[in-house]
Amino acid sequence: MFSKKKQSLDITPENPVFYVCYLGKVKTDRPNGKGCTAEPTKKIWAARESIPDRKLRKVSLTVTPEGMHMKEVEPLQKGTEPVDEFFKIQNVSYCMADLELPKVFSWITGTPGGSKEDLFCHAVLCSKKQKAQAMVMVLTHQFSAAFRTWKQDANRQERKSSLKHSRKESKEKVVMRVPKPADGQNNNQGGSTPSSPSTAPSLESVQSGMAELRADDSSGSEKNGQVPVSSVQTGLDMKEAAMNPEVQAFMQGDKSEKDVEQNDD
């Protein structure tokens, strides 16, 4: 879950683009939790060590509130399938700037309601460890934006449903309470008129709906096949990273920099 502590991040309005090297993916059996990317990332890195730097797949990774788009940025030899994949934001369950390999950014994807066979860990190699940390922070920011939108839509639908139910309930009460006039009796005796049905949703129904929404959010339960996007987790100390001046410089700098050199720290 997202931390309740407020973090100060400088994010540009545009969707940030990171230029990195795609290392590949492996199957995993853990969607999230501390250390869930450690072993899969080691496997990916072990396979990478046999590949020269010049042959690594250079890709752009665009992070949006809808998800991440990874696309090949350099021409390939004939017969080679280019990297072009979109990861929906509700399908990403974890992301991490690796501790042992600090220039590696990894994330886990799956299908909401799917089996463990659908879980994959992906990894990319960044030019600097600060870029990997910045990617975690940007992705978390976009998850927060997507979650706010999702919650607003859920609240809107809940209010519409509550209002519709309240109107129907009020009409039924009015019909039951107005007595049938006797023969020859004026329907408007005494000049009074039956009160019109209330159009406002009852406080009880609204509170009940909001309680259900909060329960769905806090438990990470699925609703219509979609997992609330607040269920994403990160292994990064967000407060510590946000205070790192080098990470701040990366966040405020040019996120479209095509810096793919693999220099050691």
PDB file of N, CA and C in Angstrom, residues 30-77:
ATOM      1  N   ARG A  30       5.734 -14.701  -6.753  1.00  0.00           N
ATOM      2  CA  ARG A  30       5.352 -13.726  -5.724  1.00  0.00           C
ATOM      3  C   ARG A  30       4.978 -12.405  -6.382  1.00  0.00           C
ATOM      4  N   PRO A  31       3.736 -11.961  -6.216  1.00  0.00           N
ATOM      5  CA  PRO A  31       3.323 -10.703  -6.845  1.00  0.00           C
ATOM      6  C   PRO A  31       3.883  -9.470  -6.158  1.00  0.00           C
ATOM      7  N   ASN A  32       4.142  -9.550  -4.858  1.00  0.00           N
ATOM      8  CA  ASN A  32       4.660  -8.399  -4.122  1.00  0.00           C
ATOM      9  C   ASN A  32       5.254  -8.868  -2.799  1.00  0.00           C
ATOM     10  N   GLY A  33       5.693  -7.913  -1.994  1.00  0.00           N
ATOM     11  CA  GLY A  33       6.306  -8.238  -0.708  1.00  0.00           C
ATOM     12  C   GLY A  33       7.803  -7.992  -0.728  1.00  0.00           C
ATOM     13  N   LYS A  34       8.362  -7.745   0.435  1.00  0.00           N
ATOM     14  CA  LYS A  34       9.779  -7.431   0.560  1.00  0.00           C
ATOM     15  C   LYS A  34      10.650  -8.535  -0.032  1.00  0.00           C
ATOM     16  N   GLY A  35      11.559  -8.138  -0.909  1.00  0.00           N
ATOM     17  CA  GLY A  35      12.496  -9.082  -1.503  1.00  0.00           C
ATOM     18  C   GLY A  35      11.942  -9.911  -2.640  1.00  0.00           C
ATOM     19  N   CYS A  36      10.716  -9.620  -3.098  1.00  0.00           N
ATOM     20  CA  CYS A  36      10.099 -10.480  -4.119  1.00  0.00           C
ATOM     21  C   CYS A  36      10.794 -10.382  -5.477  1.00  0.00           C
ATOM     22  N   THR A  37      11.514  -9.286  -5.731  1.00  0.00           N
ATOM     23  CA  THR A  37      12.200  -9.147  -7.015  1.00  0.00           C
ATOM     24  C   THR A  37      13.664  -9.584  -6.959  1.00  0.00           C
ATOM     25  N   ALA A  38      14.181  -9.888  -5.775  1.00  0.00           N
ATOM     26  CA  ALA A  38      15.611 -10.176  -5.610  1.00  0.00           C
ATOM     27  C   ALA A  38      16.067 -11.374  -6.443  1.00  0.00           C
ATOM     28  N   GLU A  39      15.447 -12.538  -6.227  1.00  0.00           N
ATOM     29  CA  GLU A  39      15.866 -13.748  -6.938  1.00  0.00           C
ATOM     30  C   GLU A  39      15.593 -13.663  -8.438  1.00  0.00           C
ATOM     31  N   PRO A  40      14.391 -13.224  -8.863  1.00  0.00           N
ATOM     32  CA  PRO A  40      14.153 -13.091 -10.304  1.00  0.00           C
ATOM     33  C   PRO A  40      15.155 -12.151 -10.977  1.00  0.00           C
ATOM     34  N   THR A  41      15.493 -11.043 -10.302  1.00  0.00           N
ATOM     35  CA  THR A  41      16.443 -10.091 -10.880  1.00  0.00           C
ATOM     36  C   THR A  41      17.832 -10.713 -11.005  1.00  0.00           C
ATOM     37  N   LYS A  42      18.227 -11.526 -10.028  1.00  0.00           N
ATOM     38  CA  LYS A  42      19.520 -12.219 -10.104  1.00  0.00           C
ATOM     39  C   LYS A  42      19.563 -13.147 -11.316  1.00  0.00           C
ATOM     40  N   LYS A  43      18.451 -13.848 -11.567  1.00  0.00           N
ATOM     41  CA  LYS A  43      18.387 -14.749 -12.727  1.00  0.00           C
ATOM     42  C   LYS A  43      18.516 -13.965 -14.025  1.00  0.00           C
ATOM     43  N   ILE A  44      17.815 -12.845 -14.092  1.00  0.00           N
ATOM     44  CA  ILE A  44      17.876 -12.010 -15.296  1.00  0.00           C
ATOM     45  C   ILE A  44      19.288 -11.471 -15.494  1.00  0.00           C
ATOM     46  N   TRP A  45      19.917 -11.026 -14.402  1.00  0.00           N
ATOM     47  CA  TRP A  45      21.263 -10.468 -14.482  1.00  0.00           C
ATOM     48  C   TRP A  45      22.283 -11.532 -14.877  1.00  0.00           C
ATOM     49  N   ALA A  46      22.126 -12.743 -14.372  1.00  0.00           N
ATOM     50  CA  ALA A  46      23.049 -13.829 -14.718  1.00  0.00           C
ATOM     51  C   ALA A  46      23.006 -14.111 -16.215  1.00  0.00           C
ATOM     52  N   ALA A  47      21.806 -14.068 -16.793  1.00  0.00           N
ATOM     53  CA  ALA A  47      21.677 -14.285 -18.235  1.00  0.00           C
ATOM     54  C   ALA A  47      22.266 -13.107 -19.009  1.00  0.00           C
ATOM     55  N   ARG A  48      22.169 -11.920 -18.440  1.00  0.00           N
ATOM     56  CA  ARG A  48      22.660 -10.710 -19.106  1.00  0.00           C
ATOM     57  C   ARG A  48      24.177 -10.689 -19.200  1.00  0.00           C
ATOM     58  N   GLU A  49      24.874 -11.278 -18.216  1.00  0.00           N
ATOM     59  CA  GLU A  49      26.339 -11.209 -18.162  1.00  0.00           C
ATOM     60  C   GLU A  49      27.009 -11.849 -19.368  1.00  0.00           C
ATOM     61  N   SER A  50      26.288 -12.694 -20.071  1.00  0.00           N
ATOM     62  CA  SER A  50      26.850 -13.330 -21.264  1.00  0.00           C
ATOM     63  C   SER A  50      26.604 -12.504 -22.527  1.00  0.00           C
ATOM     64  N   ILE A  51      25.914 -11.364 -22.362  1.00  0.00           N
ATOM     65  CA  ILE A  51      25.585 -10.517 -23.512  1.00  0.00           C
ATOM     66  C   ILE A  51      26.434  -9.247 -23.469  1.00  0.00           C
ATOM     67  N   PRO A  52      27.182  -8.935 -24.529  1.00  0.00           N
ATOM     68  CA  PRO A  52      27.971  -7.692 -24.551  1.00  0.00           C
ATOM     69  C   PRO A  52      27.058  -6.469 -24.435  1.00  0.00           C
ATOM     70  N   ASP A  53      27.586  -5.393 -23.833  1.00  0.00           N
ATOM     71  CA  ASP A  53      26.794  -4.178 -23.653  1.00  0.00           C
ATOM     72  C   ASP A  53      26.221  -3.661 -24.970  1.00  0.00           C
ATOM     73  N   ARG A  54      27.009  -3.770 -26.040  1.00  0.00           N
ATOM     74  CA  ARG A  54      26.571  -3.214 -27.312  1.00  0.00           C
ATOM     75  C   ARG A  54      25.367  -3.958 -27.890  1.00  0.00           C
ATOM     76  N   LYS A  55      25.116  -5.180 -27.389  1.00  0.00           N
ATOM     77  CA  LYS A  55      23.993  -5.960 -27.905  1.00  0.00           C
ATOM     78  C   LYS A  55      22.757  -5.900 -27.012  1.00  0.00           C
ATOM     79  N   LEU A  56      22.836  -5.136 -25.932  1.00  0.00           N
ATOM     80  CA  LEU A  56      21.661  -4.989 -25.069  1.00  0.00           C
ATOM     81  C   LEU A  56      20.574  -4.215 -25.803  1.00  0.00           C
ATOM     82  N   ARG A  57      19.323  -4.586 -25.545  1.00  0.00           N
ATOM     83  CA  ARG A  57      18.193  -3.945 -26.220  1.00  0.00           C
ATOM     84  C   ARG A  57      17.925  -2.587 -25.590  1.00  0.00           C
ATOM     85  N   LYS A  58      18.134  -1.529 -26.333  1.00  0.00           N
ATOM     86  CA  LYS A  58      17.894  -0.175 -25.834  1.00  0.00           C
ATOM     87  C   LYS A  58      16.436   0.202 -26.087  1.00  0.00           C
ATOM     88  N   VAL A  59      15.756   0.584 -25.015  1.00  0.00           N
ATOM     89  CA  VAL A  59      14.321   0.860 -25.106  1.00  0.00           C
ATOM     90  C   VAL A  59      13.989   2.184 -24.411  1.00  0.00           C
ATOM     91  N   SER A  60      12.826   2.713 -24.762  1.00  0.00           N
ATOM     92  CA  SER A  60      12.270   3.854 -24.027  1.00  0.00           C
ATOM     93  C   SER A  60      11.158   3.323 -23.138  1.00  0.00           C
ATOM     94  N   LEU A  61      11.072   3.853 -21.936  1.00  0.00           N
ATOM     95  CA  LEU A  61      10.042   3.437 -20.987  1.00  0.00           C
ATOM     96  C   LEU A  61       9.256   4.689 -20.596  1.00  0.00           C
ATOM     97  N   THR A  62       8.048   4.803 -21.132  1.00  0.00           N
ATOM     98  CA  THR A  62       7.191   5.956 -20.863  1.00  0.00           C
ATOM     99  C   THR A  62       6.217   5.605 -19.752  1.00  0.00           C
ATOM    100  N   VAL A  63       6.207   6.415 -18.698  1.00  0.00           N
ATOM    101  CA  VAL A  63       5.353   6.151 -17.535  1.00  0.00           C
ATOM    102  C   VAL A  63       4.174   7.116 -17.549  1.00  0.00           C
ATOM    103  N   THR A  64       2.955   6.574 -17.568  1.00  0.00           N
ATOM    104  CA  THR A  64       1.733   7.373 -17.589  1.00  0.00           C
ATOM    105  C   THR A  64       0.795   6.882 -16.491  1.00  0.00           C
ATOM    106  N   PRO A  65      -0.276   7.632 -16.195  1.00  0.00           N
ATOM    107  CA  PRO A  65      -1.256   7.142 -15.216  1.00  0.00           C
ATOM    108  C   PRO A  65      -1.968   5.874 -15.670  1.00  0.00           C
ATOM    109  N   GLU A  66      -1.888   5.561 -16.964  1.00  0.00           N
ATOM    110  CA  GLU A  66      -2.519   4.341 -17.476  1.00  0.00           C
ATOM    111  C   GLU A  66      -1.588   3.137 -17.409  1.00  0.00           C
ATOM    112  N   GLY A  67      -0.281   3.378 -17.364  1.00  0.00           N
ATOM    113  CA  GLY A  67       0.655   2.266 -17.321  1.00  0.00           C
ATOM    114  C   GLY A  67       2.031   2.645 -17.845  1.00  0.00           C
ATOM    115  N   MET A  68       2.796   1.640 -18.249  1.00  0.00           N
ATOM    116  CA  MET A  68       4.150   1.844 -18.768  1.00  0.00           C
ATOM    117  C   MET A  68       4.243   1.284 -20.182  1.00  0.00           C
ATOM    118  N   HIS A  69       4.788   2.090 -21.085  1.00  0.00           N
ATOM    119  CA  HIS A  69       4.964   1.653 -22.467  1.00  0.00           C
ATOM    120  C   HIS A  69       6.455   1.499 -22.745  1.00  0.00           C
ATOM    121  N   MET A  70       6.855   0.282 -23.056  1.00  0.00           N
ATOM    122  CA  MET A  70       8.259  -0.013 -23.354  1.00  0.00           C
ATOM    123  C   MET A  70       8.398  -0.267 -24.847  1.00  0.00           C
ATOM    124  N   LYS A  71       9.312   0.471 -25.476  1.00  0.00           N
ATOM    125  CA  LYS A  71       9.442   0.381 -26.934  1.00  0.00           C
ATOM    126  C   LYS A  71      10.905   0.454 -27.355  1.00  0.00           C
ATOM    127  N   GLU A  72      11.249  -0.350 -28.374  1.00  0.00           N
ATOM    128  CA  GLU A  72      12.607  -0.364 -28.921  1.00  0.00           C
ATOM    129  C   GLU A  72      12.935   1.000 -29.525  1.00  0.00           C
ATOM    130  N   VAL A  73      14.173   1.480 -29.315  1.00  0.00           N
ATOM    131  CA  VAL A  73      14.539   2.797 -29.838  1.00  0.00           C
ATOM    132  C   VAL A  73      15.617   2.723 -30.915  1.00  0.00           C
ATOM    133  N   GLU A  74      16.185   1.554 -31.159  1.00  0.00           N
ATOM    134  CA  GLU A  74      17.215   1.426 -32.178  1.00  0.00           C
ATOM    135  C   GLU A  74      16.804   0.362 -33.188  1.00  0.00           C
ATOM    136  N   PRO A  75      17.191   0.542 -34.458  1.00  0.00           N
ATOM    137  CA  PRO A  75      16.839  -0.454 -35.481  1.00  0.00           C
ATOM    138  C   PRO A  75      17.471  -1.806 -35.183  1.00  0.00           C
ATOM    139  N   LEU A  76      16.756  -2.865 -35.551  1.00  0.00           N
ATOM    140  CA  LEU A  76      17.224  -4.222 -35.274  1.00  0.00           C
ATOM    141  C   LEU A  76      17.576  -4.943 -36.561  1.00  0.00           C
ATOM    142  N   GLN A  77      18.273  -6.051 -36.395  1.00  0.00           N
ATOM    143  CA  GLN A  77      18.570  -6.886 -37.542  1.00  0.00           C
ATOM    144  C   GLN A  77      17.290  -7.549 -38.036  1.00  0.00           C
TER     145      GLN A  77
END
